[in-house]
Coordinates of C-alpha atoms and ligand atoms in Angstrom, one line a residue:
X30 CA 74.0 55.8 103.8
X31 CA 74.9 54.3 100.5
X32 CA 78.5 54.2 99.6
X33 CA 80.1 54.7 96.2
X34 CA 81.8 51.6 94.3
X35 CA 85.6 51.9 95.3
X36 CA 86.6 51.5 91.8
X37 CA 84.3 54.2 90.7
X38 CA 85.4 56.4 93.1
X39 CA 88.9 56.2 91.8
X40 CA 87.9 56.0 88.1
X41 CA 89.6 52.8 87.2
X42 CA 88.9 49.7 85.7
X43 CA 88.0 46.8 87.9
X44 CA 91.2 45.2 86.6
X45 CA 93.3 48.0 87.6
X46 CA 97.0 46.8 88.6
X47 CA 98.8 48.6 91.6
X48 CA 100.6 51.2 89.7
X49 CA 97.3 52.1 87.9
X50 CA 95.6 52.5 91.5
X51 CA 98.2 54.7 92.9
X52 CA 98.3 56.9 89.8
X53 CA 94.5 57.3 89.9
X54 CA 94.5 58.0 93.9
X55 CA 97.4 60.4 93.6
X56 CA 95.5 62.5 91.0
X57 CA 92.2 62.8 92.9
X58 CA 94.4 63.5 96.2
X59 CA 96.1 66.4 94.5
X60 CA 92.8 67.4 93.1
X61 CA 90.9 67.6 96.3
X62 CA 93.6 68.2 98.8
X63 CA 92.4 70.3 101.8
X64 CA 95.5 72.3 101.1
X65 CA 94.3 73.4 97.6
X66 CA 90.5 73.7 98.9
X67 CA 90.6 75.4 102.2
X68 CA 87.1 75.1 104.0
X69 CA 85.7 73.3 101.1
X70 CA 83.6 70.4 102.6
X71 CA 82.9 68.7 99.5
X72 CA 86.3 68.5 98.4
X73 CA 87.1 67.3 101.9
X74 CA 84.6 64.3 101.7
X75 CA 86.2 63.2 97.9
X76 CA 89.6 63.3 99.5
X77 CA 88.6 61.1 102.2
X78 CA 86.4 58.9 100.0
X79 CA 89.4 58.3 97.6
X80 CA 91.5 57.7 100.5
X81 CA 89.2 55.0 101.7
X82 CA 89.1 53.3 98.5
X83 CA 92.6 53.3 97.9
X84 CA 93.1 52.0 101.4
X85 CA 91.1 48.9 100.4
X86 CA 91.9 48.2 97.0
X87 CA 95.8 48.6 97.5
X88 CA 95.6 45.8 100.0
X89 CA 95.3 42.4 98.6
X90 CA 93.1 40.9 101.3
X91 CA 90.9 43.6 101.5
X92 CA 90.4 44.2 97.8
X93 CA 89.5 40.3 97.3
X94 CA 87.1 40.6 100.1
X95 CA 85.7 43.7 98.5
X96 CA 85.5 42.2 95.0
X97 CA 83.6 39.1 96.2
X98 CA 81.4 40.7 98.8
X99 CA 81.5 44.4 98.0
X100 CA 81.2 46.9 101.1
X101 CA 79.4 44.4 103.1
X102 CA 82.6 42.1 103.1
X103 CA 84.5 44.6 104.8
X104 CA 82.1 45.4 107.5
X105 CA 82.8 43.8 111.3
X106 CA 85.8 42.1 111.3
X107 CA 85.4 41.7 115.2
X108 CA 88.4 42.8 117.5
X109 CA 89.4 46.1 116.1
X110 CA 86.2 47.1 114.6
X111 CA 87.5 46.0 111.3
X112 CA 87.4 48.8 108.5
X113 CA 86.1 51.8 109.3
X114 CA 87.1 54.1 106.8
X115 CA 89.4 57.4 108.2
X116 CA 88.2 59.3 111.2
X117 CA 90.7 61.9 110.7
X118 CA 92.9 63.8 108.1
X119 CA 95.9 62.8 110.1
X120 CA 95.3 59.1 109.7
X121 CA 95.3 59.6 106.0
X122 CA 98.5 61.3 105.8
X123 CA 100.2 59.0 108.2
X124 CA 99.2 55.9 106.3
X125 CA 99.7 57.5 102.8
X126 CA 102.6 59.9 103.3
X127 CA 104.5 58.4 100.7
X128 CA 101.9 59.4 98.1
X129 CA 102.3 63.1 99.2
X130 CA 105.7 63.0 99.5
X131 CA 106.6 64.6 96.4
X132 CA 103.5 66.6 96.0
X133 CA 104.1 69.1 98.7
X134 CA 107.8 68.4 99.3
X135 CA 107.1 66.6 102.7
X136 CA 109.4 63.7 103.5
X137 CA 108.2 60.6 104.6
X138 CA 107.3 59.5 108.0
X139 CA 105.2 62.5 108.4
X140 CA 102.7 60.6 110.8
X141 CA 105.4 59.4 113.3
X142 CA 103.0 56.5 114.0
X143 CA 104.6 53.4 112.8
X144 CA 103.6 49.8 113.3
X145 CA 107.1 48.8 113.4
X146 CA 109.4 49.5 116.5
X147 CA 112.4 51.0 114.7
X148 CA 113.4 54.8 114.3
X149 CA 110.9 57.2 112.8
X150 CA 111.6 60.5 111.2
X151 CA 109.6 63.2 112.9
X152 CA 106.6 65.1 111.2
X153 CA 107.2 68.2 109.1
X154 CA 105.4 71.4 110.4
X155 CA 103.9 74.1 108.6
X156 CA 103.9 77.9 109.8
X157 CA 102.1 80.6 108.0
X158 CA 104.0 83.7 108.2
X159 CA 102.4 87.2 106.8
X160 CA 104.8 90.0 106.1
X161 CA 104.5 93.6 105.2
X162 CA 105.4 94.5 101.5
X163 CA 108.3 96.3 102.8
X164 CA 109.8 93.2 104.8
X165 CA 109.5 91.1 101.8
X166 CA 111.6 93.8 99.6
X167 CA 114.1 94.4 102.1
X168 CA 114.4 91.1 103.9
X169 CA 113.8 90.6 107.7
X170 CA 114.4 88.4 110.6
X171 CA 111.5 87.1 112.8
X172 CA 111.1 85.1 115.7
X173 CA 108.1 82.6 115.7
X174 CA 106.7 80.2 118.2
X175 CA 106.1 76.7 117.3
X176 CA 104.5 74.1 119.2
X177 CA 106.3 71.0 119.1
X178 CA 106.3 67.3 120.2
X179 CA 109.6 66.8 121.5
X180 CA 111.3 63.7 122.5
X181 CA 110.9 63.1 126.3
X182 CA 114.5 63.3 127.9
X183 CA 113.5 61.6 130.8
X184 CA 112.6 58.2 129.3
X185 CA 114.4 59.1 125.8
X186 CA 111.2 58.6 124.2
X187 CA 110.5 55.0 125.2
X188 CA 107.4 56.3 127.4
X189 CA 108.7 53.7 129.9
X190 CA 109.9 54.8 133.4
X191 CA 113.6 54.7 133.6
X192 CA 114.9 51.5 134.8
X193 CA 111.8 49.6 133.3
X194 CA 111.5 48.4 129.9
X195 CA 108.5 48.2 127.4
X196 CA 107.2 44.7 127.3
X197 CA 106.0 42.6 124.5
X198 CA 102.2 43.0 123.8
X199 CA 100.4 39.9 125.0
X200 CA 97.6 40.4 122.8
X201 CA 99.3 40.6 119.5
X202 CA 102.7 38.8 120.8
X203 CA 104.5 41.7 119.6
X204 CA 103.5 41.4 115.7
X205 CA 101.4 44.7 116.1
X206 CA 98.7 43.1 113.8
X207 CA 96.1 40.7 115.3
X208 CA 94.5 38.0 112.8
X209 CA 91.1 36.7 113.2
X210 CA 89.2 34.3 110.9
X211 CA 85.9 35.2 109.0
X212 CA 84.5 32.2 107.0
X213 CA 87.3 31.1 104.5
X214 CA 89.0 34.3 105.1
X215 CA 91.7 35.5 107.6
X216 CA 91.6 39.1 108.1
X217 CA 94.1 41.2 110.1
X218 CA 93.9 44.4 111.7
X219 CA 96.0 46.7 113.9
X220 CA 96.5 45.6 117.4
X221 CA 94.1 47.7 119.7
X222 CA 96.0 46.9 122.7
X223 CA 99.2 48.4 121.8
X224 CA 98.1 50.1 118.5
X225 CA 100.5 48.6 116.3
X226 CA 103.8 49.2 118.3
X227 CA 103.9 45.5 119.5
X228 CA 105.2 46.6 122.8
X229 CA 103.2 47.8 126.0
X230 CA 104.6 49.8 128.6
X231 CA 104.0 48.6 132.2
X232 CA 105.5 51.4 134.3
X233 CA 104.9 54.8 132.3
X234 CA 107.5 57.5 132.5
X235 CA 106.1 60.1 134.8
X236 CA 107.3 63.3 132.8
X237 CA 105.6 62.2 129.5
X238 CA 102.8 60.2 131.1
X239 CA 103.9 57.1 128.7
X240 CA 103.6 59.1 125.4
X241 CA 107.3 59.2 124.9
X242 CA 107.3 62.9 123.9
X243 CA 106.3 66.2 125.6
X244 CA 104.6 69.4 124.0
X245 CA 106.5 72.7 124.2
X246 CA 106.5 75.9 122.6
X247 CA 109.9 76.6 120.9
X248 CA 111.0 79.8 119.4
X249 CA 112.7 79.6 116.1
X250 CA 114.3 82.5 114.2
X251 CA 113.5 82.8 110.5
X252 CA 115.6 84.7 108.2
X253 CA 113.5 85.8 105.5
X254 CA 115.6 86.8 102.3
X255 CA 114.7 90.2 100.3
X256 CA 112.7 89.5 97.3
X257 CA 110.2 86.7 98.6
X258 CA 106.7 86.8 97.6
X259 CA 103.3 85.1 98.6
X260 CA 103.8 81.5 97.9
X261 CA 107.3 81.2 98.8
X262 CA 108.1 78.4 101.1
X263 CA 111.2 78.6 103.4
X264 CA 112.5 75.3 104.6
X265 CA 114.2 74.9 108.2
X266 CA 115.9 71.6 108.3
X267 CA 115.4 69.8 111.3
X268 CA 113.1 72.4 113.2
X269 CA 110.0 70.0 112.7
X270 CA 108.6 67.6 115.4
X271 CA 111.4 65.4 116.9
X272 CA 111.8 61.7 115.7
X273 CA 110.8 58.6 118.0
X274 CA 113.0 56.0 119.1
X275 CA 116.3 57.7 117.9
X276 CA 114.7 58.9 114.5
X277 CA 115.9 62.4 113.0
X278 CA 113.6 65.5 113.4
X279 CA 111.5 66.7 110.7
X280 CA 111.5 70.1 108.9
X281 CA 109.7 72.9 109.3
X282 CA 108.1 74.6 106.5
X283 CA 107.4 78.5 106.6
X284 CA 104.7 79.5 103.9
X285 CA 104.9 83.1 103.3
X286 CA 102.2 85.6 102.5
X287 CA 103.1 89.2 101.3
X288 CA 100.6 92.0 101.9
X289 CA 100.4 94.1 98.6
X290 CA 102.1 97.6 98.6
X291 CA 100.1 100.9 98.7
X292 CA 102.2 102.3 95.9
X293 CA 103.7 99.5 93.5
X294 CA 102.2 96.8 91.5
X295 CA 104.2 93.7 91.7
X296 CA 105.1 91.3 89.0
X297 CA 107.9 89.0 90.2
X298 CA 110.9 91.0 90.8
X299 CA 109.6 94.1 88.6
X300 CA 107.6 96.8 90.0
X301 CA 105.0 98.8 88.3
X302 CA 103.9 102.2 89.0
X303 CA 101.5 104.7 87.1
X304 CA 102.4 108.5 86.8
X305 CA 99.9 110.7 85.1
X306 CA 101.2 114.0 83.8
X307 CA 99.3 116.9 82.1
X308 CA 99.7 116.9 78.2
X309 CA 101.5 120.0 78.0
X310 CA 104.4 118.6 79.9
X311 CA 104.3 115.5 77.9
X312 CA 104.4 117.5 74.6
X313 CA 107.2 119.8 75.7
X314 CA 109.2 117.1 78.1
X315 CA 109.8 117.7 81.8
X316 CA 111.3 116.2 85.0
X317 CA 109.5 114.9 88.0
X318 CA 110.1 112.6 90.9
X319 CA 108.9 109.0 91.2
X320 CA 109.1 107.0 94.4
X321 CA 111.3 104.0 94.6
X322 CA 112.2 101.5 97.2
X323 CA 114.8 103.9 98.2
X324 CA 115.1 107.3 97.7
X325 CA 112.7 109.1 95.2
X326 CA 114.1 109.2 91.7
X327 CA 114.2 111.9 89.2
X328 CA 112.5 110.7 86.1
X329 CA 113.1 112.8 83.0
X330 CA 110.4 112.7 80.4
X331 CA 111.4 113.4 76.9
X332 CA 109.3 115.8 74.6
X333 CA 106.7 114.0 72.9
X334 CA 106.2 111.2 75.2
X335 CA 102.9 109.3 74.5
X336 CA 99.9 107.9 76.8
X337 CA 101.0 104.4 77.6
X338 CA 104.8 105.1 77.2
X339 CA 106.9 103.0 79.6
X340 CA 109.9 104.5 81.1
X341 CA 112.2 101.9 82.8
X342 CA 114.5 102.4 85.8
X343 CA 116.9 99.4 85.8
X344 CA 117.5 97.9 89.0
X345 CA 115.2 99.7 91.0
X346 CA 112.9 96.5 91.8
X347 CA 113.1 93.8 94.3
X348 CA 116.0 91.4 94.6
X349 CA 115.5 88.2 92.4
X350 CA 115.1 85.2 94.7
X351 CA 116.7 82.9 92.0
X352 CA 119.8 84.2 90.3
X353 CA 121.3 87.6 91.2
X354 CA 120.7 91.5 90.8
X355 CA 117.2 93.1 90.9
X356 CA 114.1 93.7 88.9
X357 CA 113.3 96.8 87.4
X358 CA 110.7 99.8 88.3
X359 CA 108.7 100.5 85.2
X360 CA 106.9 103.9 85.3
X361 CA 103.6 103.8 82.9
X362 CA 102.9 107.3 81.5
X363 CA 99.4 108.5 81.7
X364 CA 98.5 111.8 80.0
X365 CA 96.3 114.1 81.7
X366 CA 93.5 116.4 79.7
X367 CA 92.3 119.2 81.5
X368 CA 88.4 119.2 81.8
X369 CA 88.2 123.0 82.3
X370 CA 90.3 125.8 80.6
X371 CA 90.4 129.4 81.8
X372 CA 89.5 131.8 78.8
X373 CA 93.1 132.6 78.5
X374 CA 94.1 129.1 78.2
X375 CA 91.3 128.4 75.6
X376 CA 92.5 131.1 73.6
X377 CA 96.2 130.1 73.5
X378 CA 95.0 126.5 72.6
X379 CA 92.8 127.7 69.9
X380 CA 95.9 129.6 68.4
X381 CA 97.8 126.7 68.5
X382 CA 95.2 124.7 66.8
X383 CA 95.1 127.4 64.4
X384 CA 98.7 127.4 63.4
X385 CA 98.6 123.6 63.3
X386 CA 96.0 123.7 61.0
X387 CA 93.5 121.6 63.1
X388 CA 90.2 122.4 62.9
X389 CA 88.4 122.6 66.4
X390 CA 85.2 124.0 67.7
X391 CA 85.7 127.4 68.8
X392 CA 84.1 128.9 71.6
X393 CA 81.1 131.2 71.0
X394 CA 79.1 133.4 72.7
X395 CA 77.1 131.2 74.7
X396 CA 80.1 129.4 75.8
X397 CA 81.9 132.5 76.7
X398 CA 78.6 133.6 78.7
X399 CA 78.6 130.2 80.5
X400 CA 82.4 130.6 81.7
X401 CA 81.4 134.0 83.1
X402 CA 78.5 132.7 85.2
X403 CA 79.6 129.2 85.7
Ligands
LIG524 ZN1 109.2 60.2 129.2
LIG525 ZN1 99.7 44.5 120.4

């Protein structure tokens, strides 16, 4: 399969410097991010392609090789298999977490896997929560179950059996990277023995089988404030994955999806409703009841109300998430014109037309006949 040129993929000149590369990659990553293109295989492929291009070009050694020998120069490499692109999305996020950092508000260290042995912050988690319109209007409390990776209590996350210590990896002498020569070049890759940790466990902890963490389902209660909408994101601090080697836990992000109301149209904190009233009531004025979030509300329609007039009930909308107070309930008036009239109604209206000086088509003999048999 032919591969596209990495500079072409990132849409940069061959002379592009690091900030330019980063900017170009960021732009593409945002455009083709799987969160923004759910189920789109083409976008996913572009996303991976851009990540691979950036991975090579942002590394001075790899870039030099690529510049001289193209894709061929990055092949092989021995030992760890050299450069083979990314096998999964997780790899991309763990490697370039900082690029996405301010994009979706996810803090650094999301991948959890670090080449260094220092403390690492736990990954942020995402949970999608669907709410009814009423729950969004009045607020609610929900308990959700989150599968989480939690630092093993037996070994405090080291993965080593209590009383034993991880030993320095012999293959990489604790560096986490191995170097090998290829012609004039020295390539480095992640140590396949310790996967970059620099240390190896000889006696694995029995609780976590050397993983340093266990998987558990934790119940988290989520307090949803009134007025949330689809797209609202709640952040629950320190409810994400636990950190490793003493690092802090990540956060839990709850993404909300609110079902539409059967009664109201929603526009931010404002609610809209349509009320159709007969033309006579609009002309003479009337009172009728409209539904609100609480009790029904009596609406006074003034004489001479027009089709499309808007009547506003202040503070009968939804709670405002930012600031204070509530939105309004706006009633859109529609005027109903009768499609059928009784003979009496017709005569009265014809009389009305006459005193108003309106020329109308008066009902003749055939119309009257039609009324009688129809
Ligand atoms: Zn353990
Ligand atoms: Zn190693």
